[in-house]
GROMACS .gro file of C-alpha atoms in nm:
model
  411
    1MET     CA    1  -0.011   0.008   0.003
    2SER     CA    2   0.115   0.336  -0.057
    3ASP     CA    3   0.172   0.577   0.262
    4THR     CA    4  -0.116   0.766   0.220
    5GLY     CA    5  -0.332   0.560   0.476
    6SER     CA    6  -0.660   0.598   0.543
    7ASP     CA    7  -0.701   0.960   0.426
    8THR     CA    8  -0.628   0.879   0.117
    9HIS     CA    9  -0.660   1.225  -0.072
   10ASP     CA   10  -0.972   1.298  -0.322
   11SER     CA   11  -0.958   1.630  -0.409
   12ALA     CA   12  -1.336   1.692  -0.500
   13ALA     CA   13  -1.497   1.517  -0.218
   14GLY     CA   14  -1.249   1.497   0.083
   15PRO     CA   15  -1.077   1.169   0.239
   16ALA     CA   16  -1.174   0.870   0.027
   17ARG     CA   17  -1.342   0.568   0.232
   18GLY     CA   18  -1.370   0.212   0.171
   19PRO     CA   19  -1.152  -0.101   0.198
   20LEU     CA   20  -0.945  -0.023  -0.067
   21ALA     CA   21  -0.847   0.339   0.102
   22GLY     CA   22  -0.457   0.388   0.095
   23LEU     CA   23  -0.424   0.198  -0.217
   24ARG     CA   24  -0.298   0.418  -0.509
   25VAL     CA   25  -0.350   0.342  -0.859
   26LEU     CA   26  -0.236   0.497  -1.186
   27ASP     CA   27  -0.473   0.439  -1.482
   28LEU     CA   28  -0.306   0.484  -1.794
   29GLY     CA   29  -0.553   0.300  -2.024
   30THR     CA   30  -0.785   0.456  -2.273
   31VAL     CA   31  -1.152   0.400  -2.348
   32TYR     CA   32  -1.302   0.148  -2.164
   33ALA     CA   33  -1.184  -0.223  -2.021
   34ALA     CA   34  -0.861  -0.081  -1.837
   35PRO     CA   35  -1.079   0.232  -1.703
   36ILE     CA   36  -1.349   0.026  -1.596
   37THR     CA   37  -1.081  -0.190  -1.405
   38ALA     CA   38  -0.978   0.128  -1.224
   39MET     CA   39  -1.287   0.269  -1.198
   40LEU     CA   40  -1.396  -0.023  -0.992
   41LEU     CA   41  -1.114  -0.029  -0.740
   42GLY     CA   42  -1.191   0.356  -0.714
   43ASP     CA   43  -1.545   0.269  -0.590
   44TRP     CA   44  -1.434   0.106  -0.339
   45GLY     CA   45  -1.182   0.370  -0.191
   46ALA     CA   46  -0.847   0.365  -0.400
   47ASP     CA   47  -0.689   0.673  -0.535
   48VAL     CA   48  -0.711   0.632  -0.866
   49ILE     CA   49  -0.529   0.896  -1.071
   50LYS     CA   50  -0.617   0.908  -1.446
   51VAL     CA   51  -0.288   0.984  -1.661
   52GLU     CA   52  -0.400   1.100  -2.022
   53HIS     CA   53  -0.238   1.235  -2.309
   54PRO     CA   54  -0.252   1.607  -2.326
   55LYS     CA   55  -0.521   1.576  -2.601
   56GLY     CA   56  -0.731   1.372  -2.371
   57ASP     CA   57  -0.864   0.981  -2.360
   58PRO     CA   58  -1.073   0.939  -2.653
   59ALA     CA   59  -1.370   0.758  -2.407
   60ARG     CA   60  -1.420   1.161  -2.326
   61THR     CA   61  -1.594   1.218  -2.676
   62HIS     CA   62  -1.779   0.864  -2.688
   63GLY     CA   63  -2.153   0.861  -2.651
   64LEU     CA   64  -2.428   1.127  -2.591
   65SER     CA   65  -2.289   1.434  -2.385
   66LYS     CA   66  -2.479   1.712  -2.259
   67ASP     CA   67  -2.310   2.082  -2.237
   68GLY     CA   68  -2.009   1.934  -2.372
   69HIS     CA   69  -1.944   1.649  -2.104
   70GLY     CA   70  -1.967   1.318  -2.194
   71LEU     CA   71  -2.210   1.159  -1.995
   72TRP     CA   72  -2.037   0.788  -2.032
   73TRP     CA   73  -1.732   0.916  -1.926
   74LYS     CA   74  -1.890   1.066  -1.592
   75VAL     CA   75  -1.942   0.739  -1.545
   76ILE     CA   76  -1.628   0.526  -1.645
   77SER     CA   77  -1.392   0.807  -1.479
   78ARG     CA   78  -1.592   0.869  -1.128
   79ASN     CA   79  -1.356   0.873  -0.832
   80LYS     CA   80  -1.052   0.959  -1.013
   81ARG     CA   81  -0.835   1.248  -0.994
   82THR     CA   82  -0.693   1.351  -1.392
   83VAL     CA   83  -0.370   1.429  -1.471
   84THR     CA   84  -0.217   1.504  -1.812
   85LEU     CA   85   0.099   1.344  -1.906
   86ASN     CA   86   0.304   1.303  -2.273
   87PHE     CA   87   0.506   0.975  -2.259
   88GLY     CA   88   0.664   1.066  -2.613
   89LYS     CA   89   0.840   1.345  -2.394
   90PRO     CA   90   1.136   1.262  -2.184
   91GLU     CA   91   1.071   1.443  -1.878
   92GLY     CA   92   0.681   1.307  -1.929
   93GLN     CA   93   0.867   1.007  -1.857
   94ASP     CA   94   1.061   1.089  -1.570
   95ILE     CA   95   0.714   1.239  -1.413
   96LEU     CA   96   0.561   0.901  -1.452
   97ARG     CA   97   0.858   0.718  -1.282
   98ARG     CA   98   0.857   0.899  -1.004
   99LEU     CA   99   0.454   0.893  -1.001
  100VAL     CA  100   0.519   0.483  -0.998
  101GLU     CA  101   0.746   0.523  -0.701
  102GLN     CA  102   0.421   0.589  -0.486
  103ALA     CA  103   0.198   0.347  -0.647
  104ASP     CA  104   0.069   0.016  -0.573
  105VAL     CA  105  -0.074  -0.031  -0.910
  106VAL     CA  106  -0.043   0.035  -1.263
  107ILE     CA  107  -0.304  -0.003  -1.555
  108GLU     CA  108  -0.243   0.018  -1.891
  109ASN     CA  109  -0.358  -0.118  -2.215
  110PHE     CA  110  -0.129   0.030  -2.474
  111ARG     CA  111  -0.034  -0.197  -2.764
  112PRO     CA  112   0.252  -0.476  -2.662
  113GLY     CA  113   0.607  -0.271  -2.687
  114VAL     CA  114   0.489   0.078  -2.666
  115LEU     CA  115   0.585   0.116  -2.327
  116GLU     CA  116   0.917  -0.051  -2.386
  117LYS     CA  117   1.006   0.151  -2.619
  118TRP     CA  118   0.989   0.456  -2.386
  119GLY     CA  119   1.139   0.253  -2.124
  120LEU     CA  120   0.867   0.234  -1.906
  121GLY     CA  121   0.782  -0.161  -1.941
  122PRO     CA  122   0.664  -0.336  -1.664
  123GLU     CA  123   0.996  -0.432  -1.580
  124ASP     CA  124   1.152  -0.094  -1.600
  125LEU     CA  125   0.865   0.034  -1.347
  126GLN     CA  126   0.907  -0.260  -1.119
  127LYS     CA  127   1.301  -0.172  -1.111
  128ILE     CA  128   1.206   0.163  -0.989
  129ASN     CA  129   0.920  -0.012  -0.726
  130PRO     CA  130   0.891  -0.405  -0.652
  131ALA     CA  131   0.604  -0.449  -0.483
  132LEU     CA  132   0.428  -0.282  -0.777
  133VAL     CA  133   0.145  -0.469  -0.963
  134VAL     CA  134   0.114  -0.410  -1.333
  135LEU     CA  135  -0.228  -0.464  -1.544
  136ARG     CA  136  -0.166  -0.489  -1.890
  137VAL     CA  137  -0.506  -0.472  -2.070
  138THR     CA  138  -0.451  -0.607  -2.474
  139GLY     CA  139  -0.706  -0.736  -2.735
  140PHE     CA  140  -0.558  -1.057  -2.729
  141GLY     CA  141  -0.250  -1.062  -2.453
  142GLN     CA  142   0.105  -1.013  -2.466
  143THR     CA  143   0.182  -1.326  -2.657
  144GLY     CA  144   0.069  -1.520  -3.000
  145PRO     CA  145   0.073  -1.422  -3.324
  146TYR     CA  146  -0.235  -1.173  -3.280
  147ALA     CA  147  -0.050  -0.996  -3.000
  148THR     CA  148   0.022  -0.660  -3.190
  149ARG     CA  149  -0.318  -0.629  -3.364
  150ARG     CA  150  -0.518  -0.360  -3.273
  151ALA     CA  151  -0.866  -0.461  -3.129
  152PHE     CA  152  -1.140  -0.355  -2.953
  153GLY     CA  153  -1.440  -0.532  -2.754
  154THR     CA  154  -1.612  -0.595  -3.064
  155LEU     CA  155  -1.358  -0.823  -3.244
  156ALA     CA  156  -1.352  -0.995  -2.921
  157GLU     CA  157  -1.682  -1.054  -2.921
  158ALA     CA  158  -1.691  -1.186  -3.258
  159MET     CA  159  -1.418  -1.412  -3.196
  160SER     CA  160  -1.522  -1.541  -2.873
  161GLY     CA  161  -1.819  -1.723  -3.019
  162LEU     CA  162  -2.042  -1.462  -2.858
  163ALA     CA  163  -2.176  -1.338  -3.151
  164HIS     CA  164  -2.206  -1.650  -3.347
  165GLN     CA  165  -2.465  -1.764  -3.037
  166THR     CA  166  -2.676  -1.474  -3.035
  167GLY     CA  167  -2.948  -1.365  -3.290
  168GLU     CA  168  -3.238  -1.577  -3.438
  169ALA     CA  169  -3.136  -1.869  -3.601
  170ASP     CA  170  -3.223  -1.780  -3.946
  171GLY     CA  171  -3.076  -1.448  -3.867
  172PRO     CA  172  -2.702  -1.306  -3.893
  173PRO     CA  173  -2.429  -1.321  -3.583
  174THR     CA  174  -2.534  -1.026  -3.351
  175LEU     CA  175  -2.294  -0.818  -3.166
  176PRO     CA  176  -2.439  -0.652  -2.833
  177PRO     CA  177  -2.506  -0.297  -2.839
  178PHE     CA  178  -2.239  -0.210  -2.621
  179GLY     CA  179  -1.931  -0.287  -2.497
  180LEU     CA  180  -1.959  -0.633  -2.322
  181ALA     CA  181  -1.635  -0.737  -2.374
  182ASP     CA  182  -1.476  -0.458  -2.203
  183GLY     CA  183  -1.680  -0.465  -1.895
  184VAL     CA  184  -1.612  -0.862  -1.874
  185ALA     CA  185  -1.250  -0.770  -1.903
  186GLY     CA  186  -1.303  -0.472  -1.673
  187LEU     CA  187  -1.436  -0.690  -1.387
  188ALA     CA  188  -1.172  -0.988  -1.450
  189GLY     CA  189  -0.926  -0.694  -1.420
  190ALA     CA  190  -1.038  -0.572  -1.076
  191TYR     CA  191  -1.031  -0.900  -0.954
  192ALA     CA  192  -0.690  -1.011  -1.108
  193VAL     CA  193  -0.504  -0.679  -0.939
  194MET     CA  194  -0.692  -0.821  -0.630
  195LEU     CA  195  -0.564  -1.166  -0.626
  196ALA     CA  196  -0.205  -0.993  -0.670
  197LEU     CA  197  -0.217  -0.758  -0.396
  198TYR     CA  198  -0.348  -1.049  -0.136
  199HIS     CA  199  -0.043  -1.233  -0.285
  200ARG     CA  200   0.182  -0.937  -0.240
  201ALA     CA  201   0.038  -0.899   0.123
  202THR     CA  202   0.065  -1.245   0.238
  203GLY     CA  203   0.402  -1.366   0.003
  204ASP     CA  204   0.706  -1.154  -0.027
  205GLY     CA  205   0.589  -0.842  -0.083
  206ALA     CA  206   0.659  -0.824  -0.446
  207GLY     CA  207   0.426  -0.720  -0.714
  208GLN     CA  208   0.353  -0.901  -1.062
  209ILE     CA  209   0.264  -0.850  -1.407
  210ILE     CA  210  -0.069  -0.963  -1.501
  211ASP     CA  211  -0.106  -1.039  -1.892
  212LEU     CA  212  -0.500  -0.978  -1.989
  213SER     CA  213  -0.680  -0.987  -2.302
  214LEU     CA  214  -1.023  -0.884  -2.379
  215LEU     CA  215  -1.104  -1.239  -2.550
  216GLU     CA  216  -1.037  -1.459  -2.266
  217PRO     CA  217  -1.243  -1.363  -2.035
  218LEU     CA  218  -1.541  -1.329  -2.246
  219VAL     CA  219  -1.423  -1.673  -2.380
  220GLY     CA  220  -1.451  -1.807  -2.018
  221ILE     CA  221  -1.827  -1.711  -1.949
  222LEU     CA  222  -1.996  -1.836  -2.262
  223GLY     CA  223  -2.037  -2.156  -2.083
  224PRO     CA  224  -1.888  -2.489  -2.184
  225GLY     CA  225  -1.875  -2.455  -2.558
  226PRO     CA  226  -1.510  -2.583  -2.546
  227SER     CA  227  -1.590  -2.922  -2.384
  228VAL     CA  228  -1.894  -2.975  -2.577
  229TYR     CA  229  -1.705  -2.945  -2.896
  230ASP     CA  230  -1.425  -3.181  -2.782
  231GLN     CA  231  -1.607  -3.418  -2.604
  232LEU     CA  232  -1.921  -3.434  -2.847
  233GLY     CA  233  -1.804  -3.265  -3.189
  234LEU     CA  234  -2.131  -2.980  -3.132
  235ILE     CA  235  -2.100  -2.644  -3.264
  236SER     CA  236  -2.361  -2.437  -3.079
  237GLY     CA  237  -2.592  -2.209  -3.300
  238ARG     CA  238  -2.817  -1.894  -3.293
  239HIS     CA  239  -3.183  -2.014  -3.118
  240GLY     CA  240  -3.320  -1.660  -3.073
  241ASN     CA  241  -3.455  -1.588  -2.731
  242ARG     CA  242  -3.449  -1.965  -2.673
  243SER     CA  243  -3.207  -2.133  -2.461
  244SER     CA  244  -3.001  -2.485  -2.523
  245ASN     CA  245  -3.024  -2.566  -2.175
  246ASN     CA  246  -3.352  -2.556  -2.062
  247ALA     CA  247  -3.708  -2.452  -2.175
  248PRO     CA  248  -3.948  -2.270  -2.146
  249ARG     CA  249  -3.739  -1.994  -2.159
  250ASN     CA  250  -3.821  -1.708  -2.432
  251ALA     CA  251  -3.946  -1.369  -2.494
  252TYR     CA  252  -4.315  -1.344  -2.475
  253LEU     CA  253  -4.540  -1.068  -2.574
  254THR     CA  254  -4.856  -0.992  -2.345
  255ARG     CA  255  -5.208  -0.877  -2.477
  256ASP     CA  256  -5.119  -0.522  -2.393
  257GLY     CA  257  -4.807  -0.503  -2.577
  258ARG     CA  258  -4.559  -0.554  -2.295
  259TRP     CA  259  -4.262  -0.810  -2.329
  260VAL     CA  260  -4.179  -1.076  -2.062
  261ALA     CA  261  -3.900  -1.308  -2.005
  262ILE     CA  262  -3.902  -1.664  -1.871
  263SER     CA  263  -3.659  -1.904  -1.735
  264ALA     CA  264  -3.745  -2.221  -1.603
  265SER     CA  265  -3.400  -2.346  -1.548
  266ALA     CA  266  -3.516  -2.575  -1.242
  267THR     CA  267  -3.758  -2.835  -1.346
  268SER     CA  268  -3.994  -2.744  -1.044
  269ILE     CA  269  -4.043  -2.394  -1.190
  270ALA     CA  270  -4.111  -2.561  -1.517
  271GLU     CA  271  -4.393  -2.760  -1.417
  272ARG     CA  272  -4.555  -2.501  -1.236
  273VAL     CA  273  -4.563  -2.267  -1.544
  274MET     CA  274  -4.706  -2.563  -1.740
  275ARG     CA  275  -4.958  -2.599  -1.474
  276LEU     CA  276  -5.033  -2.217  -1.493
  277VAL     CA  277  -5.073  -2.206  -1.853
  278GLY     CA  278  -5.321  -2.526  -1.840
  279ARG     CA  279  -5.087  -2.774  -1.964
  280PRO     CA  280  -5.008  -2.969  -1.658
  281ASP     CA  281  -4.999  -3.284  -1.888
  282ILE     CA  282  -4.691  -3.182  -2.071
  283ALA     CA  283  -4.527  -3.172  -1.725
  284GLN     CA  284  -4.606  -3.516  -1.702
  285GLU     CA  285  -4.446  -3.629  -1.956
  286PRO     CA  286  -4.178  -3.883  -1.836
  287TRP     CA  287  -3.909  -3.683  -2.067
  288PHE     CA  288  -4.011  -3.359  -1.878
  289PRO     CA  289  -3.787  -3.375  -1.596
  290GLN     CA  290  -3.437  -3.386  -1.794
  291ALA     CA  291  -3.373  -3.030  -1.896
  292GLY     CA  292  -3.205  -3.153  -2.232
  293GLU     CA  293  -3.527  -3.287  -2.334
  294ARG     CA  294  -3.738  -3.032  -2.224
  295VAL     CA  295  -3.505  -2.838  -2.480
  296ARG     CA  296  -3.558  -3.053  -2.743
  297HIS     CA  297  -3.958  -3.047  -2.719
  298ALA     CA  298  -3.929  -2.645  -2.696
  299ASP     CA  299  -4.177  -2.645  -3.008
  300LEU     CA  300  -4.437  -2.825  -2.798
  301ILE     CA  301  -4.384  -2.656  -2.464
  302ASP     CA  302  -4.348  -2.282  -2.603
  303PRO     CA  303  -4.680  -2.265  -2.792
  304PRO     CA  304  -4.918  -2.271  -2.498
  305VAL     CA  305  -4.701  -2.060  -2.308
  306ALA     CA  306  -4.708  -1.770  -2.562
  307GLN     CA  307  -5.056  -1.815  -2.598
  308TRP     CA  308  -5.155  -1.810  -2.264
  309ILE     CA  309  -4.956  -1.458  -2.209
  310ALA     CA  310  -5.069  -1.296  -2.533
  311GLU     CA  311  -5.434  -1.355  -2.389
  312ARG     CA  312  -5.380  -1.148  -2.072
  313ASP     CA  313  -5.250  -0.801  -1.995
  314TYR     CA  314  -4.897  -0.744  -1.846
  315GLU     CA  315  -5.007  -0.682  -1.464
  316GLU     CA  316  -5.248  -1.011  -1.490
  317VAL     CA  317  -4.945  -1.202  -1.648
  318SER     CA  318  -4.722  -1.106  -1.395
  319ALA     CA  319  -4.943  -1.144  -1.018
  320ALA     CA  320  -5.006  -1.493  -1.147
  321PHE     CA  321  -4.638  -1.608  -1.234
  322GLN     CA  322  -4.559  -1.428  -0.867
  323GLU     CA  323  -4.839  -1.615  -0.715
  324ALA     CA  324  -4.741  -1.960  -0.897
  325GLY     CA  325  -4.439  -1.913  -0.735
  326ALA     CA  326  -4.253  -1.928  -1.169
  327ALA     CA  327  -4.003  -1.699  -1.241
  328LEU     CA  328  -4.063  -1.382  -1.502
  329ALA     CA  329  -3.984  -1.070  -1.554
  330PRO     CA  330  -4.064  -0.788  -1.753
  331VAL     CA  331  -3.850  -0.659  -2.033
  332TYR     CA  332  -3.739  -0.336  -1.953
  333ASP     CA  333  -3.615  -0.028  -2.132
  334ILE     CA  334  -3.387   0.235  -1.915
  335GLU     CA  335  -3.689   0.471  -1.835
  336GLN     CA  336  -3.894   0.170  -1.690
  337LEU     CA  337  -3.591   0.028  -1.538
  338MET     CA  338  -3.511   0.355  -1.363
  339ASN     CA  339  -3.916   0.372  -1.218
  340ASP     CA  340  -3.918   0.047  -1.075
  341GLU     CA  341  -3.964   0.017  -0.745
  342HIS     CA  342  -3.755  -0.273  -0.648
  343VAL     CA  343  -3.467  -0.029  -0.876
  344ILE     CA  344  -3.530   0.259  -0.639
  345GLU     CA  345  -3.545   0.124  -0.345
  346ARG     CA  346  -3.223  -0.094  -0.380
  347GLU     CA  347  -3.056   0.218  -0.527
  348VAL     CA  348  -2.950   0.043  -0.825
  349VAL     CA  349  -2.884   0.389  -1.009
  350THR     CA  350  -2.814   0.655  -0.768
  351THR     CA  351  -2.754   1.018  -0.798
  352ILE     CA  352  -2.416   1.233  -0.754
  353ASP     CA  353  -2.391   1.587  -0.741
  354ASP     CA  354  -2.158   1.647  -1.044
  355GLU     CA  355  -1.963   1.970  -1.078
  356ASP     CA  356  -2.054   2.005  -1.441
  357LEU     CA  357  -2.418   1.858  -1.450
  358GLY     CA  358  -2.563   1.915  -1.120
  359PRO     CA  359  -2.777   1.609  -0.976
  360LEU     CA  360  -2.690   1.314  -1.217
  361LYS     CA  361  -2.787   0.975  -1.199
  362MET     CA  362  -2.546   0.722  -1.251
  363GLN     CA  363  -2.522   0.291  -1.202
  364ASN     CA  364  -2.454   0.249  -0.821
  365LEU     CA  365  -2.170  -0.023  -0.706
  366ILE     CA  366  -2.244  -0.344  -0.827
  367PHE     CA  367  -2.251  -0.503  -0.474
  368ARG     CA  368  -2.274  -0.412  -0.129
  369MET     CA  369  -2.048  -0.429   0.192
  370ASP     CA  370  -2.159  -0.422   0.519
  371ARG     CA  371  -1.839  -0.296   0.707
  372THR     CA  372  -1.660  -0.168   0.432
  373PRO     CA  373  -1.888   0.015   0.218
  374GLY     CA  374  -1.750   0.161  -0.162
  375SER     CA  375  -1.889   0.530  -0.252
  376ILE     CA  376  -1.906   0.749  -0.513
  377ARG     CA  377  -1.743   1.077  -0.429
  378HIS     CA  378  -1.772   1.251  -0.743
  379GLY     CA  379  -1.822   1.187  -1.146
  380GLY     CA  380  -1.565   1.212  -1.412
  381ARG     CA  381  -1.359   1.504  -1.407
  382ARG     CA  382  -1.242   1.778  -1.662
  383LEU     CA  383  -0.912   1.686  -1.894
  384GLY     CA  384  -0.631   1.773  -1.661
  385GLN     CA  385  -0.853   1.928  -1.372
  386ASP     CA  386  -0.595   1.770  -1.096
  387THR     CA  387  -0.251   1.812  -1.289
  388GLU     CA  388  -0.116   2.099  -1.072
  389SER     CA  389  -0.255   1.953  -0.749
  390VAL     CA  390  -0.133   1.604  -0.783
  391LEU     CA  391   0.196   1.698  -0.913
  392ASP     CA  392   0.246   1.949  -0.644
  393GLU     CA  393   0.086   1.678  -0.386
  394LEU     CA  394   0.323   1.406  -0.465
  395LEU     CA  395   0.644   1.525  -0.646
  396GLY     CA  396   0.667   1.896  -0.532
  397LEU     CA  397   0.573   2.050  -0.874
  398SER     CA  398   0.447   2.364  -0.923
  399GLY     CA  399   0.465   2.697  -1.022
  400ASP     CA  400   0.730   2.801  -1.285
  401LYS     CA  401   0.812   2.433  -1.330
  402LEU     CA  402   0.465   2.359  -1.391
  403ASP     CA  403   0.427   2.621  -1.639
  404GLN     CA  404   0.730   2.551  -1.806
  405LEU     CA  405   0.596   2.133  -1.842
  406ARG     CA  406   0.272   2.297  -1.988
  407ASP     CA  407   0.489   2.534  -2.262
  408ASP     CA  408   0.655   2.199  -2.335
  409GLY     CA  409   0.395   1.984  -2.421
  410VAL     CA  410   0.488   1.754  -2.133
  411VAL     CA  411   0.145   1.797  -1.947
   0.00000   0.00000   0.00000
């Protein structure tokens, strides 16, 4: 841990609190996966310093904005202090090395070899700070034939098998409408960093280098496809909203035009659904208790479920499923989600006081801890907003020296 202790400085909202208070993270990443990892660490109290080229992270201009402030940026850069630094300048490289001396974690997503070209590779940084944990995020990893290829989450979503399995059976492969691969990799990155920090704390005190690709975490959560292919020679295809694992499982339209989703992974739930829709005879078939057999008989199971739902309004359908102990949920758009009573009570979406936009709603922390809660202390900040305070606080750079660095294009 850095020497800041429990009073980790947060220039926007006072001391940071949470289980990671005292941890200092340098976020050198751009766009999504690496910055999401840093965001998650910051949510739980880490002092995250977002280090950007003076031109800014491209994510600042991605997606929709209001009054010139990117709304996705406000989320993924929350709880981070923002510093500009040009690694292409020798003085910029020197400043980064000095920051690394006081850091616990460095997160980066440069293409393999780029940091090494500047003398800032992980091995170089660990010579300065042997306890440093370095997370390297790339499209395809640090090794292999594709290591140096440019890659974004879309390519991982395509290559992983996700797109091949998503969509209607007679339709094209379907990509997700958001950065799924980046989000999954961001979560995996936070997990990997915590494993490395735990090993550092319980082992010899040394840091380590983490090689994280966008492709591998996504492959890892897509089910047993490799094993199925290896053992049975089968390749999963597209099934629309049906599942290859259980039935009934689909999206169904109610009489008043509301979509609902049903999942019946447990046989007992599937039985309740069939009794509710007036087809207990199907649930009594000898094949019904086996999920795989229900999938093979989906053309028999699905139509009565769809018809029963189509003949009723959403409120009646929802109440009947709840009373029967069957699993159903509405298919929400974002407005419906944010107005749901459960979402409101649980504060799944919370409101922060943003310095640029005022009251601003965004996703809350992704889990709760009763003894060491995290917090959102501020939204993403302006380009270089904390350069002066951070470099003065940590390195003693201010006044004429900082002005000179600005004139030289270093910050």
